[in-house]
Amino acid sequence: MIKINPKVSIIILNYNGIAETIKCLNSLKKTKYNNFEIIVIDNGSEKNENNLIAKNFPKFAKIYRLEINLGFTGGNNWALKKTKGKYIVLLNNDTIVDPNWLTPLVRLLEKDRKIAIVQPKIKLMNKKSFFDYAGAAGGYIDRYGFPFTRGRIFNTQEKDSGQYDGEFPIFWASGAACIIRKSIIKKVGGFFNENLFNYMEEIDLCWRVWRAGYKVMFTSTSVIYHKVAATAGKNVIQKRYWEHRNNLYILVRNLTKKEAIKILPIRFLLELIAYVYYIISKQKPFIKSLFLAHKDFIKNGFYIRLYRNRDLNHKTIPIYPGSIIFDHYIKKKKYFTDLRWSAKGNFSFLVYKNSQNTGSEVIFKMANKLIDKGFSARIYTLFGNKQNWYELNTSFRNIFHSFFQFKPDYLISTFWPTAYILPFMRSNKKYFFSQDWGPSLHEFILFKILAKNAYKIPANIIVHSNFLEEKVKENNRNSQVYKIKYNVLGNEFKRYIKNKNISKQKKSNKKIKILSVISWYTYCKGLDNLEEIITNLHKKYKNYYFTLVSREKKSFTNNIDKFVSNPSKSQIAKLYNDSDIFLSTSRTEGMPITGLEAMACGCLFITTDSGGVKNYAINDYNSIIISQPKDIWEKKIIEHLFKNEKKVEMLINNGYKTANQYWEDNIIEDFHKIFS
């Protein structure tokens, strides 16, 4: 591990808060990072508190006295000139740090040059299991400029149970505790706008950072404890004035002209509602705060607009697309998780209908895994609005509901009928995820034509096999095609891996158990091939026992010895494990995962050479691939296999090695690469 210890300058402003400042400095003495300087600014305190600080910490901190209070903005701007570090830490004087707080912050900045600011986890000093009001687990704003945090929305503060742990992009980092890359300050138009004086200045800085194409991040590996409003709590009315005024200031400074025209009228309406709220709730002092804030905004708003740096025009900014006021007070969404939105990325999947099939299950697994990784995911269906066969961590709603939700970053159609809806839906980017070759799923000519033309709809196309990639490019040479690895093998199959020896079973005169799994009876599954093989093997030999598994209620043929309808995944896994051979006769499936399931359970895999199966099946390495059904009985493939025990063991062992590369733990690995 590379040791990193660039110099860090820690700035602490003190204003009539000597007791808190001394506690903060005492906690900093325990910091395990060994290359930092502390700059304490006595920001116009009434009692010249700098002398007392200098007396208690003669060599530990550099103390400077300002005769007047320059506010948070002016005090930090002044202190910045005295810093020598590569990174700048802003730390409130009413905080206590954990001994290991600094190293994770520095490490994250060193790891990625695009990261400009990092905020630690900030918790309450007097209730250490709860998030702090000021920063919690990172801050955001909604589209109308109202700030909130993960862990605290308005007056609802959450208990920290690790629900927001990890490293995440955030819109703003709290000025109570954050680390800043010093070299970025000039690139974003300076440090703090001194017109703001107090409050919202860190939001303005972070907004400019995002507009410059850099990132603001949160990490839970660094922890700070904060005494709420110890400095500013003495004048709540003044504080409310600054909050209202400065929030409007940073809006006009950072919105584009087009955004301002759309957003400011609604924001002004919300300001009028604030008057009504203060009147009804009998908070008369705040009416004055609001009036003075609006008076100053009318007077200085245009002047503040002139400060806008038009060179900062990066558009990927994690702003919550809804109204936090409406969601919190009207929709009763009390917690950040209730918003079903993520700064990492927001996905919407379009599925055809609520049917228990492999394709839908893959999408559900993807949605759950995206949510586990900190993304937001929603699923919409053309038909129906409920599903009860898979445990989803997100909503499953009719497509009608999508028009009342915020615009997702990524919209993904997962079957050809839903691809036709893509052009009519709102999204930043649109994709058609083709899991099977649509035209081969239907015998009705109109459906074949519609399915084929779905691949020509303007959208990026995602495929998971060479077969599908060729088909898509054949049909639409102008489409952008992304290929992913189909990591969808369920963990239910891990427990059944065995090195079986079917030649021993042959010698003991047991019947050879052959299993086929066909979810639905369609042409692409090769039903005619399967029946031909079963019929001829039964005619020529009497030592075969055939089992068919399907989601259909009845077998498509009477030649089957055993039929199992709609078993659970664990039941299917046991059937694979109990069988000697898994036989696939698929024609044009995108990539049948049943072969992988069989391999994972130690079942010998015999398959036709059609469709996407060749993406993982390699003849005489992990499977036996036949070019036509009659090869099985005419060339006596199975009989010859029984005579070569070592080859059988080799095929089964290599089959497991192959399956081991497709576990669902990595189901969104390639998806993430495409979207990032």
Tab-separated table of N, CA and C in Angstrom, residues 8-17 20-22 24-25 37-44 61-65 71-72 74-80 83 88-95 175-178:
chain	number	residue	atom	x	y	z
A	8	VAL	N	-1.781	19.100	4.663
A	8	VAL	CA	-3.180	19.534	4.764
A	8	VAL	C	-3.250	20.749	5.682
A	9	SER	N	-3.951	21.780	5.232
A	9	SER	CA	-4.160	22.981	6.055
A	9	SER	C	-5.578	22.968	6.601
A	10	ILE	N	-5.709	22.992	7.921
A	10	ILE	CA	-7.018	22.958	8.577
A	10	ILE	C	-7.363	24.368	9.052
A	11	ILE	N	-8.477	24.897	8.539
A	11	ILE	CA	-8.918	26.249	8.905
A	11	ILE	C	-10.070	26.153	9.899
A	12	ILE	N	-9.927	26.861	11.022
A	12	ILE	CA	-10.988	26.915	12.035
A	12	ILE	C	-11.285	28.382	12.326
A	13	LEU	N	-12.545	28.762	12.180
A	13	LEU	CA	-12.961	30.120	12.530
A	13	LEU	C	-13.531	30.119	13.943
A	14	ASN	N	-13.109	31.094	14.725
A	14	ASN	CA	-13.629	31.242	16.084
A	14	ASN	C	-14.322	32.596	16.206
A	15	TYR	N	-15.581	32.556	16.653
A	15	TYR	CA	-16.306	33.809	16.912
A	15	TYR	C	-17.065	33.649	18.228
A	16	ASN	N	-16.515	34.228	19.285
A	16	ASN	CA	-17.125	34.148	20.618
A	16	ASN	C	-17.420	32.703	21.023
A	17	GLY	N	-16.526	31.799	20.680
A	17	GLY	CA	-16.775	30.385	20.991
A	17	GLY	C	-15.538	29.686	21.505
A	20	GLU	N	-15.732	25.909	22.773
A	20	GLU	CA	-15.862	24.905	21.716
A	20	GLU	C	-14.558	24.767	20.931
A	21	THR	N	-13.901	25.905	20.677
A	21	THR	CA	-12.657	25.873	19.902
A	21	THR	C	-11.581	25.065	20.615
A	22	ILE	N	-11.467	25.232	21.918
A	22	ILE	CA	-10.465	24.481	22.691
A	22	ILE	C	-10.754	22.978	22.640
A	24	CYS	N	-12.306	21.404	20.263
A	24	CYS	CA	-12.007	20.972	18.894
A	24	CYS	C	-10.508	20.751	18.713
A	25	LEU	N	-9.703	21.710	19.171
A	25	LEU	CA	-8.252	21.599	19.035
A	25	LEU	C	-7.698	20.426	19.840
A	37	GLU	N	-1.266	21.356	9.174
A	37	GLU	CA	-1.128	22.594	9.935
A	37	GLU	C	-2.520	23.081	10.312
A	38	ILE	N	-2.608	23.801	11.420
A	38	ILE	CA	-3.896	24.333	11.865
A	38	ILE	C	-3.820	25.852	11.887
A	39	ILE	N	-4.783	26.464	11.225
A	39	ILE	CA	-4.873	27.923	11.196
A	39	ILE	C	-6.178	28.322	11.866
A	40	VAL	N	-6.075	29.000	12.993
A	40	VAL	CA	-7.256	29.454	13.727
A	40	VAL	C	-7.417	30.955	13.508
A	41	ILE	N	-8.595	31.343	13.041
A	41	ILE	CA	-8.907	32.755	12.828
A	41	ILE	C	-9.876	33.209	13.910
A	42	ASP	N	-9.428	34.127	14.754
A	42	ASP	CA	-10.345	34.744	15.720
A	42	ASP	C	-11.094	35.831	14.957
A	43	ASN	N	-12.309	35.493	14.536
A	43	ASN	CA	-13.052	36.288	13.551
A	43	ASN	C	-13.851	37.413	14.220
A	44	GLY	N	-13.117	38.385	14.815
A	44	GLY	CA	-13.781	39.544	15.419
A	44	GLY	C	-14.467	39.246	16.733
A	61	ALA	N	-1.026	25.328	16.791
A	61	ALA	CA	-1.859	26.057	15.830
A	61	ALA	C	-1.304	27.454	15.597
A	62	LYS	N	-1.554	27.970	14.379
A	62	LYS	CA	-1.219	29.362	14.058
A	62	LYS	C	-2.474	30.202	14.299
A	63	ILE	N	-2.349	31.226	15.113
A	63	ILE	CA	-3.511	32.021	15.521
A	63	ILE	C	-3.439	33.405	14.879
A	64	TYR	N	-4.573	33.822	14.277
A	64	TYR	CA	-4.650	35.161	13.684
A	64	TYR	C	-5.896	35.862	14.216
A	65	ARG	N	-5.767	37.156	14.423
A	65	ARG	CA	-6.869	37.960	14.967
A	65	ARG	C	-7.377	38.933	13.907
A	71	GLY	N	-17.477	37.209	8.687
A	71	GLY	CA	-18.398	36.134	8.328
A	71	GLY	C	-17.646	34.871	7.940
A	72	PHE	N	-18.411	33.837	7.641
A	72	PHE	CA	-17.798	32.563	7.242
A	72	PHE	C	-17.039	32.727	5.933
A	74	GLY	N	-15.767	35.655	4.398
A	74	GLY	CA	-14.588	36.512	4.489
A	74	GLY	C	-13.493	35.925	5.353
A	75	GLY	N	-13.878	35.295	6.462
A	75	GLY	CA	-12.888	34.696	7.353
A	75	GLY	C	-12.108	33.584	6.680
A	76	ASN	N	-12.807	32.725	5.944
A	76	ASN	CA	-12.127	31.623	5.256
A	76	ASN	C	-11.309	32.118	4.070
A	77	ASN	N	-11.821	33.129	3.359
A	77	ASN	CA	-11.042	33.705	2.261
A	77	ASN	C	-9.723	34.289	2.777
A	78	TRP	N	-9.781	34.954	3.927
A	78	TRP	CA	-8.575	35.540	4.522
A	78	TRP	C	-7.605	34.436	4.948
A	79	ALA	N	-8.154	33.401	5.550
A	79	ALA	CA	-7.315	32.298	6.039
A	79	ALA	C	-6.655	31.535	4.896
A	80	LEU	N	-7.350	31.441	3.767
A	80	LEU	CA	-6.822	30.699	2.616
A	80	LEU	C	-5.438	31.212	2.207
A	83	THR	N	-2.519	29.551	4.029
A	83	THR	CA	-2.351	28.092	3.978
A	83	THR	C	-1.173	27.683	3.102
A	88	ILE	N	-7.165	21.793	1.642
A	88	ILE	CA	-7.693	22.693	2.667
A	88	ILE	C	-8.857	22.006	3.370
A	89	VAL	N	-8.826	21.977	4.684
A	89	VAL	CA	-9.959	21.461	5.459
A	89	VAL	C	-10.683	22.632	6.109
A	90	LEU	N	-11.990	22.698	5.890
A	90	LEU	CA	-12.838	23.632	6.632
A	90	LEU	C	-13.435	22.856	7.799
A	91	LEU	N	-13.234	23.367	9.000
A	91	LEU	CA	-13.713	22.654	10.184
A	91	LEU	C	-14.341	23.647	11.152
A	92	ASN	N	-15.606	23.423	11.462
A	92	ASN	CA	-16.255	24.285	12.452
A	92	ASN	C	-15.585	24.139	13.815
A	93	ASN	N	-15.587	25.230	14.573
A	93	ASN	CA	-14.951	25.179	15.890
A	93	ASN	C	-15.755	24.352	16.892
A	94	ASP	N	-17.030	24.054	16.567
A	94	ASP	CA	-17.866	23.271	17.486
A	94	ASP	C	-17.951	21.808	17.056
A	95	THR	N	-16.837	21.296	16.523
A	95	THR	CA	-16.781	19.892	16.118
A	95	THR	C	-15.733	19.145	16.933
A	175	GLY	N	-19.929	22.982	5.068
A	175	GLY	CA	-18.826	23.818	5.531
A	175	GLY	C	-18.427	23.515	6.956
A	176	ALA	N	-19.240	22.730	7.663
A	176	ALA	CA	-18.883	22.335	9.030
A	176	ALA	C	-17.679	21.412	9.041
A	177	ALA	N	-17.533	20.612	7.978
A	177	ALA	CA	-16.391	19.702	7.877
A	177	ALA	C	-16.283	19.194	6.449
A	178	CYS	N	-15.241	19.603	5.754
A	178	CYS	CA	-14.981	19.084	4.414
A	178	CYS	C	-13.531	19.372	4.041
